[in-house]
Short mmCIF file of N, CA and C in Angstrom, two decimals:
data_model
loop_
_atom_site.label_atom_id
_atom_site.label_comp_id
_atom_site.label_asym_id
_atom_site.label_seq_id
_atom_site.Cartn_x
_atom_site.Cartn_y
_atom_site.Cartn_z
N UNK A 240 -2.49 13.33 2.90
CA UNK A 240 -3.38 12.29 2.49
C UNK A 240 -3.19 11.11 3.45
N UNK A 241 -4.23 10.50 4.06
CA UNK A 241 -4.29 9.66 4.95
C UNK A 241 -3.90 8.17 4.14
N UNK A 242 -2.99 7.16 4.09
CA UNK A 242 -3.34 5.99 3.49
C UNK A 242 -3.42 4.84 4.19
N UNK A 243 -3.38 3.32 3.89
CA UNK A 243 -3.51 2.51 4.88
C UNK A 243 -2.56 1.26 3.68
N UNK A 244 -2.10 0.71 4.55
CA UNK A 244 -1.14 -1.05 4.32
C UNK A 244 -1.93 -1.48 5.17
N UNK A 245 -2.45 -3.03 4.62
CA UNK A 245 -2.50 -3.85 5.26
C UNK A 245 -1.52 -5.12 5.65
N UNK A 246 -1.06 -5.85 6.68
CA UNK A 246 0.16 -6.23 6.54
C UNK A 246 0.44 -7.52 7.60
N UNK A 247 1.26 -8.74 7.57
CA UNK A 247 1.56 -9.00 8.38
C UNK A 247 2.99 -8.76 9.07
N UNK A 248 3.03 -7.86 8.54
CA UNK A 248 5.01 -7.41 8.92
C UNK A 248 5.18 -6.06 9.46
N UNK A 249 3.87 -5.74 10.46
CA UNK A 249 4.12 -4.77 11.34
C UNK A 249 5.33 -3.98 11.88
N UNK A 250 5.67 -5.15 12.45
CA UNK A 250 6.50 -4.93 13.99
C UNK A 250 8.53 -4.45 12.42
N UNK A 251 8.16 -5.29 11.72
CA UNK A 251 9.38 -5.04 10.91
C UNK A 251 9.07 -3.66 9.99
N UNK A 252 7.94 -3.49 9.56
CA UNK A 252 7.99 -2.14 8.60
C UNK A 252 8.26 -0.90 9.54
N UNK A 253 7.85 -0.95 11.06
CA UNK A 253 7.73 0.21 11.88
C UNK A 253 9.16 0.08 12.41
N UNK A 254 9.91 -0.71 12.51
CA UNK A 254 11.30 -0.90 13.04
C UNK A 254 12.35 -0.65 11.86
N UNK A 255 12.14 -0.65 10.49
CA UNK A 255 13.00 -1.18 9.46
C UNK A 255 12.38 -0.15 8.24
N UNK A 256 11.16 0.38 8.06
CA UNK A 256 10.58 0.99 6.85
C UNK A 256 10.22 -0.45 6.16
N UNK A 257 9.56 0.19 5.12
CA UNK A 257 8.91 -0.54 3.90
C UNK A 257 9.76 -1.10 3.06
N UNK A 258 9.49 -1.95 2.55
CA UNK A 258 10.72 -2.99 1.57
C UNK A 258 9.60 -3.33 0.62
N UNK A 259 9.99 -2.67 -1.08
CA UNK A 259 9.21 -3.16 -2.14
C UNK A 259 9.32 -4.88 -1.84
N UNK A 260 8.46 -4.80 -2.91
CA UNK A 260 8.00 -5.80 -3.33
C UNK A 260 7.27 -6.34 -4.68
N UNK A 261 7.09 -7.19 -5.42
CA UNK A 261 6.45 -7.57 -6.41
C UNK A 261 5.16 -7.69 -6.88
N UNK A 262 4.36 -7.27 -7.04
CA UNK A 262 2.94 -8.04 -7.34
C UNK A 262 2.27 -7.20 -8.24
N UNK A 263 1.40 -7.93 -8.53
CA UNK A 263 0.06 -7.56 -9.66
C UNK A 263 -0.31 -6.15 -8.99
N UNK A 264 -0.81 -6.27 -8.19
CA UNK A 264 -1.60 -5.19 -7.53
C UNK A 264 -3.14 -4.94 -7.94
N UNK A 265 -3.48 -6.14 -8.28
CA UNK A 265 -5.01 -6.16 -9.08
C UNK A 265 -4.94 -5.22 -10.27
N UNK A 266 -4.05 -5.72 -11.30
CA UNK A 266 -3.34 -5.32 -12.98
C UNK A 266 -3.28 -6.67 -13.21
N UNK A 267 -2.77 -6.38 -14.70
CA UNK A 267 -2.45 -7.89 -15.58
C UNK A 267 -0.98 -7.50 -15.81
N UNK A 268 -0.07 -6.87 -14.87
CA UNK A 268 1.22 -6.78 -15.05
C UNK A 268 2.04 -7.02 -13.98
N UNK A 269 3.27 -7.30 -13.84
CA UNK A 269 4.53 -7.41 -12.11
C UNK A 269 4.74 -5.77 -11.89
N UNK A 270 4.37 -5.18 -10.84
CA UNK A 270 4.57 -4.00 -10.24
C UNK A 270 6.27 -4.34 -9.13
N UNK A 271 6.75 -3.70 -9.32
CA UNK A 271 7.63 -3.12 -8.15
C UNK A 271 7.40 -1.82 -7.27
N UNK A 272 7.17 -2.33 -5.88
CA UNK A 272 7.17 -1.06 -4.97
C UNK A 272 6.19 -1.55 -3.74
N UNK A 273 5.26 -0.58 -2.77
CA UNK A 273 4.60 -1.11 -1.73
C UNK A 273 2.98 -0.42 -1.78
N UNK A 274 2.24 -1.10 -1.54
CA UNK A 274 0.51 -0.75 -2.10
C UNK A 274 0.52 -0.41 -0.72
N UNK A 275 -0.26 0.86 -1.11
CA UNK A 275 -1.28 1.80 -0.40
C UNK A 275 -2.36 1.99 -0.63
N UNK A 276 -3.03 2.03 0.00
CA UNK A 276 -4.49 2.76 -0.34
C UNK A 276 -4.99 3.69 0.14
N UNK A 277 -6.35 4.35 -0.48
CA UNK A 277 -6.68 5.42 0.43
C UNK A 277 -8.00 5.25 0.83
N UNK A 278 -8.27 3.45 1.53
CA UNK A 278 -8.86 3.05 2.78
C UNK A 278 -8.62 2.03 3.03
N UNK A 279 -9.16 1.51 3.48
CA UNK A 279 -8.89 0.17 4.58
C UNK A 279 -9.40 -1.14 3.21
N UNK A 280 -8.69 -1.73 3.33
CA UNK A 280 -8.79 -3.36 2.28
C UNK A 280 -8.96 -4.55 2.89
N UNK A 281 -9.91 -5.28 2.93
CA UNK A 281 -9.80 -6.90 2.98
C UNK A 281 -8.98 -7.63 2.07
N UNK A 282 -8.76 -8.92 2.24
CA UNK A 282 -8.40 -10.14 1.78
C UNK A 282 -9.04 -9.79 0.24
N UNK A 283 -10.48 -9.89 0.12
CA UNK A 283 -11.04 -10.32 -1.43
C UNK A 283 -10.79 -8.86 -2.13
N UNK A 284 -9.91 -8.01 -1.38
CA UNK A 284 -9.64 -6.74 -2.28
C UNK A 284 -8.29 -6.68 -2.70
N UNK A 285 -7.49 -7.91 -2.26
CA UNK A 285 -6.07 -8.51 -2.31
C UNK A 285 -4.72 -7.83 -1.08
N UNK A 286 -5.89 -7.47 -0.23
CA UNK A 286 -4.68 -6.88 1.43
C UNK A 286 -5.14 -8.49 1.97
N UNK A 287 -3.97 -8.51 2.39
CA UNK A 287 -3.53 -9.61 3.56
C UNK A 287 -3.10 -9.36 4.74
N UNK A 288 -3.35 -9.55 6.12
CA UNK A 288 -2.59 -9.58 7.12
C UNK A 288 -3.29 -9.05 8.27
N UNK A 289 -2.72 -9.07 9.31
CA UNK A 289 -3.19 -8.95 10.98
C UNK A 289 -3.36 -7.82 11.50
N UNK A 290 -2.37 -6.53 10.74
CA UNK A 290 -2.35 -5.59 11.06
C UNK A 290 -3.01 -4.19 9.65
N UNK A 291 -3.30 -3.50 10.23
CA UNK A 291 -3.92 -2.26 9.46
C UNK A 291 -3.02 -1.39 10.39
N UNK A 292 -2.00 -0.72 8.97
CA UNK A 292 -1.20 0.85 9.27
C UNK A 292 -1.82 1.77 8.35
N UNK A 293 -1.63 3.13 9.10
CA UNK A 293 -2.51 3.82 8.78
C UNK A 293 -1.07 4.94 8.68
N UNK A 294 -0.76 6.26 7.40
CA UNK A 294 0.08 6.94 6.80
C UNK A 294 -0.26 7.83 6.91
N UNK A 295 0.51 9.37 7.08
CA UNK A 295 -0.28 10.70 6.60
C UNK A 295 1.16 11.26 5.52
N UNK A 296 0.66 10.99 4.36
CA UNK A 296 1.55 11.39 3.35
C UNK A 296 1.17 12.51 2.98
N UNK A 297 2.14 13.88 2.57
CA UNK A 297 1.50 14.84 1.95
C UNK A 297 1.29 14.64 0.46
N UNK A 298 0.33 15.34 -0.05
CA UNK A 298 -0.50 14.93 -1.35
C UNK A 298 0.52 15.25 -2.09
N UNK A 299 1.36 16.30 -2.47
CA UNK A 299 2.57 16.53 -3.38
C UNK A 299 3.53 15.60 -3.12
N UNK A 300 3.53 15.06 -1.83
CA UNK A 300 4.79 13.39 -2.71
C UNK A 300 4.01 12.20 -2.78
N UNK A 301 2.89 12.20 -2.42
CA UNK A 301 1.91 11.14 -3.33
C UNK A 301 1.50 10.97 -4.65
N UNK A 302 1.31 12.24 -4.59
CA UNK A 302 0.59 12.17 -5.86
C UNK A 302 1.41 12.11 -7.27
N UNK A 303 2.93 11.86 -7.64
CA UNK A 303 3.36 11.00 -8.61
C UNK A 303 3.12 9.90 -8.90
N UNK A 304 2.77 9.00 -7.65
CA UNK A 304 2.67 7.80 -7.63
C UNK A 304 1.54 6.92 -7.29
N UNK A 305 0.46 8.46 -7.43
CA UNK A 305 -0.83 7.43 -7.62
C UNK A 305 -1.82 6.88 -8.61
N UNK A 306 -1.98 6.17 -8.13
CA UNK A 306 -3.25 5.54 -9.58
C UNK A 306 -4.24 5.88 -9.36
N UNK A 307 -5.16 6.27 -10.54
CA UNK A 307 -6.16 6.79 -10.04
C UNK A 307 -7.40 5.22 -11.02
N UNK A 308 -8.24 4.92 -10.65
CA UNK A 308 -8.97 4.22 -10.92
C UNK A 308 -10.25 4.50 -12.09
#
């Protein structure tokens, strides 16, 4: 499964991996962990940042941890 981060912490996620984090995630609850999607996000879709990374996760270790809409 192809996914995408949007991000300004490039140069550190590709040097260091991903480091949760906190947020809503467009919920009415505090999430722990790192948002993915499966396309590309603007700002008014709640992605921030300079860079667009792009993932190829296989669907059996994704798919515990996805939401489906």
């Amino acid at each position: 499964m192809k996914l995408y981060h949007k991000t300004f912490a490039a140069d550190a996620i590709l040097a260091h991996g991903f480091k949760d984090s906190y947020g809503s995630y467009l919920t009415n609850q505090i999430w722990c962990g790192v948002w993915l999607s499966d396309r590309p996000l603007d700002v008014n879709e709640g992605a921030d940042g300079d860079t667009l990374l792009s993932l190829e996760i296989p669907d059996e270790v994704v798919g515990k941890y996805e939401w489906i809409e």
